[in-house]
mmCIF file of C-alpha atoms in Angstrom:
data_model
loop_
_atom_site.group_PDB
_atom_site.id
_atom_site.type_symbol
_atom_site.label_atom_id
_atom_site.label_comp_id
_atom_site.label_asym_id
_atom_site.label_seq_id
_atom_site.Cartn_x
_atom_site.Cartn_y
_atom_site.Cartn_z
ATOM 1 C CA UNK H 1 -19.036 -5.562 4.557
ATOM 2 C CA UNK H 2 -19.589 -2.790 2.000
ATOM 3 C CA UNK H 3 -17.294 -4.527 -0.472
ATOM 4 C CA UNK H 4 -19.385 -7.691 -0.239
ATOM 5 C CA UNK H 5 -22.680 -5.829 -0.524
ATOM 6 C CA UNK H 6 -21.515 -3.934 -3.617
ATOM 7 C CA UNK H 7 -20.173 -7.202 -5.090
ATOM 8 C CA UNK H 8 -16.605 -5.951 -5.419
ATOM 9 C CA UNK H 9 -15.770 -9.035 -3.368
ATOM 10 C CA UNK H 10 -17.780 -12.093 -4.344
ATOM 11 C CA UNK H 11 -17.018 -14.987 -2.008
ATOM 12 C CA UNK H 12 -18.991 -17.410 -4.147
ATOM 13 C CA UNK H 13 -16.504 -17.169 -7.003
ATOM 14 C CA UNK H 14 -13.079 -16.676 -5.428
ATOM 15 C CA UNK H 15 -11.218 -17.812 -8.565
ATOM 16 C CA UNK H 16 -12.542 -14.829 -10.521
ATOM 17 C CA UNK H 17 -11.765 -12.287 -7.798
ATOM 18 C CA UNK H 18 -9.877 -9.276 -9.175
ATOM 19 C CA UNK H 19 -9.326 -7.202 -6.076
ATOM 20 C CA UNK H 20 -6.695 -7.216 -3.336
ATOM 21 C CA UNK H 21 -7.147 -5.064 -0.245
ATOM 22 C CA UNK H 22 -4.402 -4.054 2.168
ATOM 23 C CA UNK H 23 -5.314 -1.742 5.007
ATOM 24 C CA UNK H 24 -4.403 -0.706 8.509
ATOM 25 C CA UNK H 25 -6.212 1.291 11.164
ATOM 26 C CA UNK H 26 -4.814 4.489 12.667
ATOM 27 C CA UNK H 27 -4.900 2.932 16.154
ATOM 28 C CA UNK H 28 -2.332 0.303 15.152
ATOM 29 C CA UNK H 29 1.399 0.734 15.796
ATOM 30 C CA UNK H 30 3.325 2.960 13.406
ATOM 31 C CA UNK H 31 5.411 0.033 12.157
ATOM 32 C CA UNK H 32 2.270 -1.750 11.017
ATOM 33 C CA UNK H 33 0.892 1.355 9.318
ATOM 34 C CA UNK H 34 4.225 2.016 7.624
ATOM 35 C CA UNK H 35 4.385 -1.500 6.168
ATOM 36 C CA UNK H 36 0.886 -1.361 4.688
ATOM 37 C CA UNK H 37 1.900 1.014 1.901
ATOM 38 C CA UNK H 38 4.988 -1.009 1.068
ATOM 39 C CA UNK H 39 3.005 -4.256 1.110
ATOM 40 C CA UNK H 40 0.371 -2.850 -1.244
ATOM 41 C CA UNK H 41 3.115 -1.572 -3.539
ATOM 42 C CA UNK H 42 4.811 -4.984 -3.592
ATOM 43 C CA UNK H 43 1.533 -6.720 -4.395
ATOM 44 C CA UNK H 44 0.749 -4.262 -7.192
ATOM 45 C CA UNK H 45 4.189 -4.760 -8.734
ATOM 46 C CA UNK H 46 3.732 -8.532 -8.542
ATOM 47 C CA UNK H 47 0.391 -8.416 -10.354
ATOM 48 C CA UNK H 48 1.881 -6.072 -12.969
ATOM 49 C CA UNK H 49 5.254 -7.752 -13.553
ATOM 50 C CA UNK H 50 4.661 -11.450 -12.843
ATOM 51 C CA UNK H 51 0.997 -11.878 -13.745
ATOM 52 C CA UNK H 52 1.176 -9.205 -16.478
ATOM 53 C CA UNK H 53 -2.119 -7.705 -15.326
ATOM 54 C CA UNK H 54 -3.297 -4.126 -15.526
ATOM 55 C CA UNK H 55 -3.482 -2.653 -12.049
ATOM 56 C CA UNK H 56 -5.076 0.266 -10.263
ATOM 57 C CA UNK H 57 -3.313 1.120 -7.012
ATOM 58 C CA UNK H 58 -5.345 3.393 -4.780
ATOM 59 C CA UNK H 59 -3.658 4.849 -1.717
ATOM 60 C CA UNK H 60 -6.222 6.584 0.464
ATOM 61 C CA UNK H 61 -3.810 9.017 2.072
ATOM 62 C CA UNK H 62 -0.042 9.083 1.485
ATOM 63 C CA UNK H 63 0.299 11.333 4.544
ATOM 64 C CA UNK H 64 -0.484 8.363 6.798
ATOM 65 C CA UNK H 65 2.552 6.576 5.370
ATOM 66 C CA UNK H 66 4.735 9.653 5.982
ATOM 67 C CA UNK H 67 3.286 10.097 9.469
ATOM 68 C CA UNK H 68 4.024 6.474 10.383
ATOM 69 C CA UNK H 69 7.627 6.836 9.182
ATOM 70 C CA UNK H 70 8.009 10.001 11.256
ATOM 71 C CA UNK H 71 6.677 8.225 14.344
ATOM 72 C CA UNK H 72 9.111 5.354 13.789
ATOM 73 C CA UNK H 73 11.991 7.819 13.492
ATOM 74 C CA UNK H 74 10.984 9.511 16.740
ATOM 75 C CA UNK H 75 10.748 6.176 18.557
ATOM 76 C CA UNK H 76 14.182 5.154 17.307
ATOM 77 C CA UNK H 77 15.681 8.542 18.194
ATOM 78 C CA UNK H 78 16.749 9.873 14.810
ATOM 79 C CA UNK H 79 15.502 12.430 12.324
ATOM 80 C CA UNK H 80 14.116 11.053 9.069
ATOM 81 C CA UNK H 81 15.437 13.533 6.525
ATOM 82 C CA UNK H 82 14.666 11.409 3.461
ATOM 83 C CA UNK H 83 10.844 11.570 3.632
ATOM 84 C CA UNK H 84 10.504 13.220 0.220
ATOM 85 C CA UNK H 85 12.787 10.605 -1.338
ATOM 86 C CA UNK H 86 10.711 7.785 0.184
ATOM 87 C CA UNK H 87 7.435 9.221 -1.138
ATOM 88 C CA UNK H 88 9.044 9.712 -4.550
ATOM 89 C CA UNK H 89 10.220 6.093 -4.545
ATOM 90 C CA UNK H 90 6.642 4.948 -3.881
ATOM 91 C CA UNK H 91 5.421 7.026 -6.818
ATOM 92 C CA UNK H 92 8.134 5.912 -9.219
ATOM 93 C CA UNK H 93 8.138 2.227 -8.239
ATOM 94 C CA UNK H 94 5.114 1.483 -10.378
ATOM 95 C CA UNK H 95 6.451 3.097 -13.529
ATOM 96 C CA UNK H 96 7.181 0.492 -16.132
ATOM 97 C CA UNK H 97 10.671 0.574 -17.509
ATOM 98 C CA UNK H 98 10.585 0.819 -21.290
#
């Protein structure tokens, strides 16, 4: 609602829309919350690499991504020891290769 009121999202002119939103609520399952970050990252890379657009990727809280991965690990019965590597891969995935 706020996005419409502030005209970030203008439903009258969908063709000119320059925003993509991906979000999940904390009350959703950890698998859903874990995929949100990866989905947003994939979309950002698509806009950058395929559409050759400048992008701004805003992740509200990277801890939620880490927390969801930890919950998934606990449910599956193993220890996720590569959390730092996963967060680093999210950070480095958007770097353009020169």
